[in-house]
């Protein structure tokens, strides 16, 4: 990343997040006895995106520390690197687990897993259910995104606005899950608002696939266009490309003489709220760190089993970031990292940062946050089912549905087929 300070700060924050997460269970000793090696193979986006890839690294680095493992990182510069990178690591026979970070490596992992049946692999966001030496780490992004859609839709409706946006990266199945869940949540918000106020609302979801995960300029351009069309909340689902969304919303607010939304941006994958307090109302946390850690832990503890590891709201694999999370994380940082971040934000103390985070959240009425929590509980209990779109036809069906109930029927239909 161009802003190395942000990357360093994120590493500190998320390492604390991994350490305290209740999802990453099991106590570790101060002198681990296990010795071994693990490897991470990144997609073309790579480290420094402040979200997906950095979360994978943090889960792996935490596991390496806890279990006395050597961690090897390999960057793919193009799609043609996937196969040779994975094959080169497997040929050495030194690695307890080779982890491919990203859906785009699915075909390469399948091939190399067949070539080296004794080598254990994991793939984040890929789906390879039939290889005994591969664990597929997947997430119910649709569930977490439904909560973000509800939040965005209710903010817009309450402010008399009729558009929200989503800026996405490459058009691939995992992002269909994000988009579909977001649209479900917005539709649910329309219904909830009518039930609460008696007023009909019709909120349009603007969505833009930028075709990139590592181009903030594209994210900024897409967000600027959506703001120009009236988007009141913009959900970034584009890795480092989405950092440009934060810049676009920030500059828009500045042009209006404001330093705090609405309009708002929403972060993704990690708790990105701290990057631009006043601009980012919340983040959809996708705990890639938890998934990677669990995969490594299973190898170390001898419980490894190929197949699918799916993490949703019930498993704390996805969810809406809380301000308490951000506070707790920031308090864990070394003093020099805290001072650096405060300086970047033009703030004089931690108290000022926390106050701004509180003020940002307080721009949204309590009843909206309570509504989002209500939806979360209904999804967890199974009372409400959020559709999981993984194909072009499925996402088109969601886009064409008029109510969340119609979308829920799609979810039930797809589950039974």
Tab-separated table of C-alpha atoms in Angstrom:
chain	number	residue	atom	x	y	z
A	1	UNK	CA	0.000	0.000	0.000
A	2	UNK	CA	1.043	3.586	-0.549
A	3	UNK	CA	0.109	4.392	3.046
A	4	UNK	CA	2.383	2.087	4.953
A	5	UNK	CA	1.262	3.606	8.239
A	6	UNK	CA	-2.280	2.342	7.774
A	7	UNK	CA	-1.039	-1.154	7.003
A	8	UNK	CA	1.179	-1.241	10.088
A	9	UNK	CA	-1.681	0.000	12.217
A	10	UNK	CA	-4.090	-2.580	10.818
A	11	UNK	CA	-1.637	-5.366	11.586
A	12	UNK	CA	-1.480	-4.265	15.203
A	13	UNK	CA	-5.231	-3.954	15.502
A	14	UNK	CA	-6.095	-7.246	13.871
A	15	UNK	CA	-3.429	-9.238	15.673
A	16	UNK	CA	-5.184	-8.185	18.851
A	17	UNK	CA	-8.512	-9.091	17.277
A	18	UNK	CA	-7.284	-12.579	16.480
A	19	UNK	CA	-5.835	-13.001	19.944
A	20	UNK	CA	-9.018	-12.117	21.796
A	21	UNK	CA	-11.570	-13.627	19.427
A	22	UNK	CA	-13.768	-16.185	21.086
A	23	UNK	CA	-13.925	-17.976	17.748
A	24	UNK	CA	-10.269	-18.925	17.922
A	25	UNK	CA	-10.591	-21.313	20.766
A	26	UNK	CA	-8.104	-23.273	22.738
A	27	UNK	CA	-5.361	-22.093	25.046
A	28	UNK	CA	-1.826	-22.101	23.790
A	29	UNK	CA	1.299	-22.582	25.852
A	30	UNK	CA	4.156	-20.116	26.016
A	31	UNK	CA	6.551	-22.793	24.741
A	32	UNK	CA	4.756	-24.712	21.971
A	33	UNK	CA	6.249	-28.119	21.207
A	34	UNK	CA	4.932	-28.559	17.684
A	35	UNK	CA	7.339	-27.674	14.885
A	36	UNK	CA	6.381	-27.343	11.272
A	37	UNK	CA	5.779	-25.086	8.299
A	38	UNK	CA	2.759	-23.519	6.651
A	39	UNK	CA	2.499	-21.466	3.475
A	40	UNK	CA	0.161	-18.739	2.226
A	41	UNK	CA	-0.266	-18.182	-1.508
A	42	UNK	CA	-1.890	-14.849	-2.297
A	43	UNK	CA	-3.987	-13.918	-5.296
A	44	UNK	CA	-2.924	-10.959	-7.441
A	45	UNK	CA	-4.396	-8.508	-4.913
A	46	UNK	CA	-1.913	-9.451	-2.222
A	47	UNK	CA	-1.072	-7.975	1.133
A	48	UNK	CA	-1.859	-4.399	2.084
A	49	UNK	CA	-5.558	-4.372	1.140
A	50	UNK	CA	-6.516	-3.685	4.790
A	51	UNK	CA	-9.139	-6.411	4.511
A	52	UNK	CA	-9.279	-9.884	2.902
A	53	UNK	CA	-5.599	-10.720	2.287
A	54	UNK	CA	-4.359	-9.015	5.421
A	55	UNK	CA	-6.931	-10.946	7.443
A	56	UNK	CA	-5.652	-14.224	5.975
A	57	UNK	CA	-2.092	-13.255	6.904
A	58	UNK	CA	-3.103	-12.336	10.424
A	59	UNK	CA	-4.840	-15.649	11.014
A	60	UNK	CA	-1.824	-17.541	9.673
A	61	UNK	CA	0.714	-15.454	11.586
A	62	UNK	CA	-1.239	-15.903	14.810
A	63	UNK	CA	-1.326	-19.674	14.250
A	64	UNK	CA	2.383	-19.719	13.402
A	65	UNK	CA	3.178	-17.959	16.657
A	66	UNK	CA	0.875	-20.106	18.776
A	67	UNK	CA	1.976	-23.440	17.310
A	68	UNK	CA	5.678	-22.807	16.660
A	69	UNK	CA	5.371	-22.839	12.874
A	70	UNK	CA	7.434	-21.267	10.152
A	71	UNK	CA	5.256	-19.160	7.828
A	72	UNK	CA	6.082	-18.821	4.141
A	73	UNK	CA	4.292	-16.175	2.037
A	74	UNK	CA	4.103	-16.339	-1.754
A	75	UNK	CA	2.658	-13.552	-3.901
A	76	UNK	CA	1.023	-14.259	-7.262
A	77	UNK	CA	1.699	-11.481	-9.757
A	78	UNK	CA	-0.729	-12.853	-12.331
A	79	UNK	CA	-3.184	-15.719	-12.742
A	80	UNK	CA	-0.499	-17.723	-14.525
A	81	UNK	CA	1.433	-17.837	-11.232
A	82	UNK	CA	-1.199	-19.800	-9.316
A	83	UNK	CA	-0.290	-23.268	-10.527
A	84	UNK	CA	3.524	-22.956	-10.385
A	85	UNK	CA	3.395	-21.287	-6.961
A	86	UNK	CA	1.252	-24.037	-5.465
A	87	UNK	CA	3.123	-26.834	-7.236
A	88	UNK	CA	6.531	-25.514	-6.162
A	89	UNK	CA	5.503	-25.535	-2.514
A	90	UNK	CA	3.914	-28.983	-2.728
A	91	UNK	CA	6.960	-30.488	-4.453
A	92	UNK	CA	9.148	-29.585	-1.494
A	93	UNK	CA	7.055	-31.712	0.833
A	94	UNK	CA	7.963	-29.454	3.734
A	95	UNK	CA	4.636	-27.824	4.491
A	96	UNK	CA	2.030	-29.120	6.911
A	97	UNK	CA	-0.561	-26.959	5.172
A	98	UNK	CA	-0.578	-24.838	2.018
A	99	UNK	CA	-3.278	-22.153	2.047
A	100	UNK	CA	-4.531	-20.549	-1.171
A	101	UNK	CA	-6.095	-17.162	-0.497
A	102	UNK	CA	-8.880	-16.507	-2.957
A	103	UNK	CA	-11.564	-18.054	-5.148
A	104	UNK	CA	-9.547	-17.457	-8.318
A	105	UNK	CA	-7.103	-20.226	-7.323
A	106	UNK	CA	-9.796	-22.903	-7.149
A	107	UNK	CA	-8.839	-24.704	-10.389
A	108	UNK	CA	-5.132	-24.577	-9.557
A	109	UNK	CA	-5.727	-26.049	-6.098
A	110	UNK	CA	-7.841	-28.855	-7.566
A	111	UNK	CA	-5.065	-29.800	-9.978
A	112	UNK	CA	-2.208	-29.656	-7.509
A	113	UNK	CA	-4.230	-31.493	-4.863
A	114	UNK	CA	-4.636	-34.369	-7.326
A	115	UNK	CA	-0.915	-34.333	-8.161
A	116	UNK	CA	0.069	-34.387	-4.464
A	117	UNK	CA	-2.591	-36.412	-2.601
A	118	UNK	CA	-0.520	-36.521	0.600
A	119	UNK	CA	-0.207	-32.745	0.821
A	120	UNK	CA	-2.837	-30.884	2.831
A	121	UNK	CA	-4.336	-27.745	1.273
A	122	UNK	CA	-6.833	-25.085	2.310
A	123	UNK	CA	-8.506	-22.537	0.074
A	124	UNK	CA	-10.272	-19.398	1.235
A	125	UNK	CA	-13.493	-18.701	-0.683
A	126	UNK	CA	-12.980	-21.661	-3.015
A	127	UNK	CA	-15.329	-24.651	-3.019
A	128	UNK	CA	-13.655	-28.032	-3.433
A	129	UNK	CA	-15.806	-30.425	-1.398
A	130	UNK	CA	-14.665	-33.719	-2.866
A	131	UNK	CA	-10.907	-33.709	-2.218
A	132	UNK	CA	-9.896	-35.402	1.059
A	133	UNK	CA	-6.686	-33.353	1.196
A	134	UNK	CA	-8.414	-29.965	0.757
A	135	UNK	CA	-10.485	-27.939	3.210
A	136	UNK	CA	-12.612	-25.194	1.673
A	137	UNK	CA	-12.991	-22.196	3.986
A	138	UNK	CA	-16.162	-20.421	2.962
A	139	UNK	CA	-18.369	-17.815	4.585
A	140	UNK	CA	-22.026	-16.891	4.649
A	141	UNK	CA	-21.314	-13.389	3.409
A	142	UNK	CA	-24.967	-13.209	2.446
A	143	UNK	CA	-25.953	-13.258	6.128
A	144	UNK	CA	-23.580	-10.508	7.221
A	145	UNK	CA	-24.386	-8.447	4.152
A	146	UNK	CA	-28.108	-8.726	4.888
A	147	UNK	CA	-27.457	-6.881	8.134
A	148	UNK	CA	-25.538	-4.188	6.278
A	149	UNK	CA	-28.363	-3.900	3.740
A	150	UNK	CA	-30.864	-3.474	6.550
A	151	UNK	CA	-28.697	-0.793	8.133
A	152	UNK	CA	-28.199	1.052	4.842
A	153	UNK	CA	-31.849	0.795	3.814
A	154	UNK	CA	-33.167	2.050	7.131
A	155	UNK	CA	-30.714	4.961	7.218
A	156	UNK	CA	-31.816	5.972	3.717
A	157	UNK	CA	-35.529	5.556	4.443
A	158	UNK	CA	-35.301	7.494	7.699
A	159	UNK	CA	-33.572	10.373	5.900
A	160	UNK	CA	-36.057	10.425	3.023
A	161	UNK	CA	-33.575	9.028	0.494
A	162	UNK	CA	-34.242	6.353	-2.097
A	163	UNK	CA	-30.839	4.985	-3.130
A	164	UNK	CA	-27.972	3.062	-1.568
A	165	UNK	CA	-24.902	1.694	-3.288
A	166	UNK	CA	-22.389	-1.129	-3.446
A	167	UNK	CA	-18.948	-0.921	-5.018
A	168	UNK	CA	-17.604	-4.393	-5.729
A	169	UNK	CA	-14.385	-5.905	-7.056
A	170	UNK	CA	-14.214	-8.711	-9.616
A	171	UNK	CA	-17.516	-10.337	-10.599
A	172	UNK	CA	-17.088	-13.774	-9.019
A	173	UNK	CA	-19.435	-16.071	-7.020
A	174	UNK	CA	-18.279	-14.959	-3.541
A	175	UNK	CA	-19.209	-11.386	-4.412
A	176	UNK	CA	-22.631	-12.499	-5.605
A	177	UNK	CA	-23.175	-13.670	-2.026
A	178	UNK	CA	-22.300	-10.214	-0.727
A	179	UNK	CA	-24.470	-8.434	-3.278
A	180	UNK	CA	-27.457	-10.754	-2.893
A	181	UNK	CA	-27.414	-10.508	0.892
A	182	UNK	CA	-27.162	-6.729	0.716
A	183	UNK	CA	-30.170	-6.529	-1.608
A	184	UNK	CA	-32.136	-8.822	0.698
A	185	UNK	CA	-31.359	-6.579	3.659
A	186	UNK	CA	-32.443	-3.446	1.807
A	187	UNK	CA	-35.732	-5.106	0.827
A	188	UNK	CA	-36.237	-6.224	4.438
A	189	UNK	CA	-35.599	-2.624	5.545
A	190	UNK	CA	-38.318	-1.347	3.202
A	191	UNK	CA	-40.828	-3.703	4.781
A	192	UNK	CA	-39.667	-2.980	8.333
A	193	UNK	CA	-39.910	0.776	7.759
A	194	UNK	CA	-43.440	0.463	6.401
A	195	UNK	CA	-44.475	-1.645	9.389
A	196	UNK	CA	-42.982	0.940	11.752
A	197	UNK	CA	-44.166	4.153	10.102
A	198	UNK	CA	-46.968	3.178	7.733
A	199	UNK	CA	-45.042	4.813	4.899
A	200	UNK	CA	-44.133	3.053	1.661
A	201	UNK	CA	-40.528	3.362	0.539
A	202	UNK	CA	-38.813	2.094	-2.591
A	203	UNK	CA	-35.034	2.036	-2.252
A	204	UNK	CA	-32.934	1.291	-5.303
A	205	UNK	CA	-29.600	-0.494	-4.936
A	206	UNK	CA	-26.890	0.874	-7.229
A	207	UNK	CA	-24.127	-1.655	-7.792
A	208	UNK	CA	-20.848	-1.364	-9.672
A	209	UNK	CA	-18.336	-4.128	-10.340
A	210	UNK	CA	-14.969	-2.421	-10.821
A	211	UNK	CA	-13.154	-5.534	-12.046
A	212	UNK	CA	-10.335	-5.060	-9.532
A	213	UNK	CA	-9.428	-5.665	-5.902
A	214	UNK	CA	-6.315	-3.510	-5.800
A	215	UNK	CA	-7.204	-0.241	-7.526
A	216	UNK	CA	-8.458	2.459	-5.101
A	217	UNK	CA	-8.818	4.928	-7.978
A	218	UNK	CA	-11.481	2.717	-9.568
A	219	UNK	CA	-13.285	2.410	-6.255
A	220	UNK	CA	-13.259	6.164	-5.809
A	221	UNK	CA	-14.593	6.796	-9.314
A	222	UNK	CA	-17.394	4.259	-8.842
A	223	UNK	CA	-18.383	5.737	-5.491
A	224	UNK	CA	-18.330	9.279	-6.861
A	225	UNK	CA	-20.722	8.207	-9.600
A	226	UNK	CA	-23.069	6.599	-7.081
A	227	UNK	CA	-22.969	9.645	-4.821
A	228	UNK	CA	-23.842	11.723	-7.856
A	229	UNK	CA	-26.908	9.533	-8.363
A	230	UNK	CA	-28.015	10.004	-4.781
A	231	UNK	CA	-26.611	6.969	-2.942
A	232	UNK	CA	-26.939	7.631	0.781
A	233	UNK	CA	-24.868	4.671	2.032
A	234	UNK	CA	-22.183	2.890	-0.027
A	235	UNK	CA	-20.984	-0.601	0.904
A	236	UNK	CA	-17.446	-1.298	-0.268
A	237	UNK	CA	-16.936	-4.946	-1.257
A	238	UNK	CA	-13.699	-4.613	-3.168
A	239	UNK	CA	-10.645	-5.100	-0.964
A	240	UNK	CA	-8.060	-2.360	-1.498
A	241	UNK	CA	-10.149	-0.965	-4.361
A	242	UNK	CA	-12.752	-0.106	-1.747
A	243	UNK	CA	-10.375	2.225	0.071
A	244	UNK	CA	-11.204	4.676	-2.696
A	245	UNK	CA	-14.853	4.519	-1.621
A	246	UNK	CA	-13.886	5.958	1.762
A	247	UNK	CA	-11.995	8.763	0.064
A	248	UNK	CA	-14.935	9.568	-2.216
A	249	UNK	CA	-17.421	9.787	0.651
A	250	UNK	CA	-14.977	11.820	2.749
A	251	UNK	CA	-14.408	14.318	-0.062
A	252	UNK	CA	-18.137	14.547	-0.713
A	253	UNK	CA	-18.773	15.396	2.923
A	254	UNK	CA	-15.975	17.976	2.853
A	255	UNK	CA	-17.564	19.593	-0.201
A	256	UNK	CA	-20.762	19.936	1.819
A	257	UNK	CA	-18.921	21.488	4.745
A	258	UNK	CA	-19.354	18.346	6.858
A	259	UNK	CA	-16.878	16.042	8.570
A	260	UNK	CA	-19.440	13.383	9.412
A	261	UNK	CA	-22.070	11.472	7.465
A	262	UNK	CA	-24.563	10.819	6.201
A	263	UNK	CA	-23.883	9.895	3.505
A	264	UNK	CA	-21.860	7.024	4.924
A	265	UNK	CA	-19.507	4.328	3.692
A	266	UNK	CA	-19.455	0.755	5.025
A	267	UNK	CA	-16.256	-1.262	5.402
A	268	UNK	CA	-15.700	-4.926	4.631
A	269	UNK	CA	-13.849	-8.016	5.893
A	270	UNK	CA	-12.142	-6.341	8.872
A	271	UNK	CA	-13.418	-3.683	11.285
A	272	UNK	CA	-12.446	-0.777	9.051
A	273	UNK	CA	-14.365	1.894	10.982
A	274	UNK	CA	-11.147	3.418	12.364
A	275	UNK	CA	-9.754	4.235	8.918
A	276	UNK	CA	-12.059	7.239	8.543
A	277	UNK	CA	-14.227	7.869	11.624
A	278	UNK	CA	-17.142	10.073	10.720
A	279	UNK	CA	-17.272	8.497	7.264
A	280	UNK	CA	-17.539	4.742	7.947
A	281	UNK	CA	-20.672	3.891	9.891
A	282	UNK	CA	-19.808	0.193	10.328
A	283	UNK	CA	-18.106	-2.760	8.623
A	284	UNK	CA	-19.206	-6.234	7.588
A	285	UNK	CA	-16.601	-8.363	9.267
A	286	UNK	CA	-15.667	-11.512	7.377
A	287	UNK	CA	-13.385	-13.421	9.709
A	288	UNK	CA	-10.929	-14.882	7.238
A	289	UNK	CA	-8.431	-14.847	10.103
A	290	UNK	CA	-10.641	-17.209	12.091
A	291	UNK	CA	-11.051	-19.622	9.187
A	292	UNK	CA	-7.332	-19.769	8.425
A	293	UNK	CA	-6.447	-20.189	12.080
A	294	UNK	CA	-8.941	-23.020	12.534
A	295	UNK	CA	-7.583	-24.844	9.481
A	296	UNK	CA	-4.014	-24.665	10.783
A	297	UNK	CA	-5.107	-25.623	14.276
A	298	UNK	CA	-6.812	-28.775	12.972
A	299	UNK	CA	-3.567	-29.905	11.367
A	300	UNK	CA	-1.521	-29.258	14.484
A	301	UNK	CA	-4.020	-30.977	16.790
A	302	UNK	CA	-4.557	-33.952	14.517
A	303	UNK	CA	-8.230	-33.233	13.843
A	304	UNK	CA	-7.742	-32.369	10.167
A	305	UNK	CA	-10.532	-33.385	7.848
A	306	UNK	CA	-10.914	-32.418	4.224
A	307	UNK	CA	-14.224	-30.927	3.156
A	308	UNK	CA	-15.991	-27.657	3.790
A	309	UNK	CA	-15.660	-25.258	6.714
A	310	UNK	CA	-18.555	-22.792	6.486
A	311	UNK	CA	-18.752	-19.838	8.861
A	312	UNK	CA	-21.842	-17.652	9.241
A	313	UNK	CA	-23.513	-15.493	11.879
A	314	UNK	CA	-23.973	-18.408	14.293
A	315	UNK	CA	-20.280	-19.294	14.051
A	316	UNK	CA	-19.155	-15.645	14.410
A	317	UNK	CA	-17.661	-15.908	10.948
A	318	UNK	CA	-19.467	-12.776	9.751
A	319	UNK	CA	-21.179	-9.845	11.426
A	320	UNK	CA	-21.460	-6.091	11.863
A	321	UNK	CA	-18.540	-4.431	13.615
A	322	UNK	CA	-19.235	-2.827	16.968
A	323	UNK	CA	-17.729	0.348	18.334
A	324	UNK	CA	-16.619	-1.563	21.415
A	325	UNK	CA	-14.539	-3.819	19.179
A	326	UNK	CA	-12.778	-0.811	17.670
A	327	UNK	CA	-12.157	0.744	21.081
A	328	UNK	CA	-10.764	-2.469	22.525
A	329	UNK	CA	-8.504	-3.023	19.560
A	330	UNK	CA	-7.161	0.532	19.580
A	331	UNK	CA	-6.392	0.329	23.303
A	332	UNK	CA	-4.224	-2.733	22.676
A	333	UNK	CA	-1.864	-0.940	20.303
A	334	UNK	CA	1.644	0.213	21.198
A	335	UNK	CA	1.765	3.868	22.119
A	336	UNK	CA	3.710	4.882	18.991
A	337	UNK	CA	1.104	3.277	16.719
A	338	UNK	CA	-1.696	5.049	18.566
A	339	UNK	CA	0.063	8.381	18.267
A	340	UNK	CA	0.658	7.850	14.547
A	341	UNK	CA	-3.005	7.146	13.877
A	342	UNK	CA	-4.222	10.059	15.972
A	343	UNK	CA	-1.860	12.365	14.099
A	344	UNK	CA	-3.201	11.127	10.749
A	345	UNK	CA	-6.724	11.896	11.917
A	346	UNK	CA	-5.833	15.300	13.324
A	347	UNK	CA	-6.931	14.249	16.816
A	348	UNK	CA	-5.150	14.972	20.067
A	349	UNK	CA	-6.138	12.012	22.190
A	350	UNK	CA	-7.738	8.608	22.287
A	351	UNK	CA	-10.714	10.153	24.019
A	352	UNK	CA	-11.267	12.378	20.977
A	353	UNK	CA	-11.133	9.347	18.671
A	354	UNK	CA	-13.589	7.390	20.779
A	355	UNK	CA	-15.873	10.391	21.028
A	356	UNK	CA	-15.864	10.718	17.241
A	357	UNK	CA	-16.616	7.041	16.824
A	358	UNK	CA	-19.512	7.399	19.269
A	359	UNK	CA	-20.715	10.528	17.497
A	360	UNK	CA	-20.608	8.741	14.139
A	361	UNK	CA	-22.787	5.918	15.407
A	362	UNK	CA	-25.118	8.370	17.091
A	363	UNK	CA	-26.006	9.882	13.724
A	364	UNK	CA	-28.155	6.766	13.301
A	365	UNK	CA	-31.193	6.445	15.612
A	366	UNK	CA	-31.138	3.664	18.192
A	367	UNK	CA	-34.220	2.029	16.687
A	368	UNK	CA	-32.299	1.340	13.477
A	369	UNK	CA	-29.478	-0.441	15.315
A	370	UNK	CA	-32.104	-2.390	17.256
A	371	UNK	CA	-33.824	-3.391	14.007
A	372	UNK	CA	-30.528	-4.719	12.634
A	373	UNK	CA	-30.024	-6.753	15.818
A	374	UNK	CA	-33.551	-8.102	15.477
A	375	UNK	CA	-32.829	-9.283	11.945
A	376	UNK	CA	-29.582	-10.875	13.118
A	377	UNK	CA	-31.365	-12.930	15.750
A	378	UNK	CA	-33.994	-14.081	13.266
A	379	UNK	CA	-31.319	-15.211	10.814
A	380	UNK	CA	-29.401	-17.031	13.535
A	381	UNK	CA	-32.527	-18.842	14.709
A	382	UNK	CA	-33.478	-19.850	11.185
A	383	UNK	CA	-36.713	-17.859	11.277
A	384	UNK	CA	-35.471	-15.860	8.277
A	385	UNK	CA	-33.415	-17.356	5.474
A	386	UNK	CA	-31.151	-15.161	3.377
A	387	UNK	CA	-30.592	-16.352	-0.209
A	388	UNK	CA	-27.059	-17.363	-1.131
A	389	UNK	CA	-26.451	-16.482	-4.761
A	390	UNK	CA	-23.418	-18.166	-6.294
A	391	UNK	CA	-24.277	-18.032	-10.008
A	392	UNK	CA	-25.168	-15.338	-12.516
A	393	UNK	CA	-28.717	-16.680	-12.821
A	394	UNK	CA	-29.191	-16.656	-9.057
A	395	UNK	CA	-28.008	-13.091	-8.554
A	396	UNK	CA	-30.216	-11.970	-11.427
A	397	UNK	CA	-33.179	-13.653	-9.726
A	398	UNK	CA	-32.478	-11.692	-6.546
A	399	UNK	CA	-32.095	-8.445	-8.479
A	400	UNK	CA	-35.475	-9.034	-10.097
A	401	UNK	CA	-37.316	-9.922	-6.879
A	402	UNK	CA	-39.500	-7.172	-5.442
A	403	UNK	CA	-39.706	-8.159	-1.774
A	404	UNK	CA	-37.534	-9.886	0.791
A	405	UNK	CA	-40.174	-12.604	1.058
A	406	UNK	CA	-39.721	-13.381	-2.649
A	407	UNK	CA	-35.984	-13.556	-2.061
A	408	UNK	CA	-36.504	-15.866	0.917
A	409	UNK	CA	-38.531	-18.182	-1.291
A	410	UNK	CA	-35.539	-18.309	-3.628
A	411	UNK	CA	-33.350	-19.280	-0.676
A	412	UNK	CA	-35.663	-22.151	0.225
A	413	UNK	CA	-35.884	-23.275	-3.393
A	414	UNK	CA	-32.120	-23.322	-3.801
A	415	UNK	CA	-31.634	-25.188	-0.522
A	416	UNK	CA	-34.030	-27.946	-1.568
A	417	UNK	CA	-32.619	-28.369	-5.079
